[in-house]
Amino acid sequence: MARSLKKGPFLDPKLMKKVQVQKASGSRDPIKTWARACQIPPEFVGHTFLVHNGKNHITVKGVENMVGHRLGEFAPT
């Protein structure tokens, strides 16, 4: 079942803050995260994430086609 439109997409606030800090500083280091349920907004395009799959961190590069999907979809368990 989809999330209510009234609530909006699930975005991890800590992850969003890390992306904003990285944009301001201009660095392109991968962002390590365990937030597999976080949806990918347009702000994540161009950033690299290390998404935890239960054992390791899988590298996921945010591209335009991923917007609206969840980070966990691109890091199989």
Tab-separated table of C-alpha atoms in Angstrom:
chain	number	residue	atom	x	y	z
A	1	MET	CA	0.000	0.000	0.000
A	2	ALA	CA	1.303	3.453	-0.893
A	3	ARG	CA	1.998	6.183	1.597
A	4	SER	CA	-0.684	8.846	2.019
A	5	LEU	CA	-0.285	11.873	-0.243
A	6	LYS	CA	-1.110	14.055	2.732
A	7	LYS	CA	2.028	12.840	4.526
A	8	GLY	CA	4.300	13.089	1.507
A	9	PRO	CA	7.299	10.879	0.714
A	10	PHE	CA	9.448	9.458	3.516
A	11	LEU	CA	12.745	11.320	3.691
A	12	ASP	CA	15.240	10.609	6.443
A	13	PRO	CA	15.984	14.053	7.955
A	14	LYS	CA	19.576	13.122	8.858
A	15	LEU	CA	20.287	11.936	5.321
A	16	MET	CA	18.729	15.054	3.803
A	17	LYS	CA	20.869	17.233	6.085
A	18	LYS	CA	24.025	15.357	5.010
A	19	VAL	CA	23.173	15.942	1.342
A	20	GLN	CA	22.566	19.661	1.927
A	21	VAL	CA	25.873	20.029	3.798
A	22	GLN	CA	27.657	18.204	0.997
A	23	LYS	CA	26.084	20.471	-1.632
A	24	ALA	CA	27.163	23.557	0.280
A	25	SER	CA	30.740	22.337	0.698
A	26	GLY	CA	31.023	20.947	-2.838
A	27	SER	CA	32.582	17.645	-1.742
A	28	ARG	CA	31.581	14.401	-3.462
A	29	ASP	CA	32.433	11.806	-0.806
A	30	PRO	CA	29.977	8.883	-0.563
A	31	ILE	CA	27.324	9.234	2.149
A	32	LYS	CA	26.996	6.137	4.322
A	33	THR	CA	23.398	5.313	5.272
A	34	TRP	CA	21.231	2.586	6.765
A	35	ALA	CA	17.990	4.339	5.668
A	36	ARG	CA	16.872	1.881	2.972
A	37	ALA	CA	13.241	3.076	3.180
A	38	CYS	CA	14.142	6.682	2.303
A	39	GLN	CA	12.694	7.793	-1.035
A	40	ILE	CA	15.002	9.502	-3.497
A	41	PRO	CA	14.056	13.162	-4.070
A	42	PRO	CA	15.505	15.270	-6.922
A	43	GLU	CA	18.066	16.714	-4.476
A	44	PHE	CA	19.821	13.302	-4.283
A	45	VAL	CA	20.603	13.212	-8.029
A	46	GLY	CA	24.352	13.280	-8.594
A	47	HIS	CA	25.290	12.111	-5.095
A	48	THR	CA	26.814	8.771	-4.173
A	49	PHE	CA	25.406	6.741	-1.280
A	50	LEU	CA	26.697	3.680	0.541
A	51	VAL	CA	23.449	1.817	1.327
A	52	HIS	CA	23.598	-0.983	3.896
A	53	ASN	CA	22.219	-4.313	2.688
A	54	GLY	CA	22.402	-6.158	6.005
A	55	LYS	CA	26.035	-7.169	5.666
A	56	ASN	CA	27.928	-4.644	3.532
A	57	HIS	CA	27.475	-1.156	2.156
A	58	ILE	CA	26.589	-1.123	-1.550
A	59	THR	CA	27.520	1.908	-3.670
A	60	VAL	CA	24.486	3.606	-5.219
A	61	LYS	CA	24.898	6.614	-7.519
A	62	GLY	CA	21.777	8.783	-7.667
A	63	VAL	CA	20.547	9.392	-11.219
A	64	GLU	CA	17.436	11.072	-12.569
A	65	ASN	CA	15.557	7.821	-13.280
A	66	MET	CA	15.737	6.847	-9.574
A	67	VAL	CA	13.623	9.759	-8.327
A	68	GLY	CA	10.581	8.432	-6.465
A	69	HIS	CA	12.108	5.020	-5.755
A	70	ARG	CA	13.617	3.924	-2.444
A	71	LEU	CA	17.335	3.549	-1.713
A	72	GLY	CA	16.887	-0.090	-0.694
A	73	GLU	CA	15.667	-1.050	-4.166
A	74	PHE	CA	19.177	-0.512	-5.543
A	75	ALA	CA	21.060	-2.434	-2.819
A	76	PRO	CA	19.817	-6.045	-2.927
A	77	THR	CA	20.005	-8.008	0.315
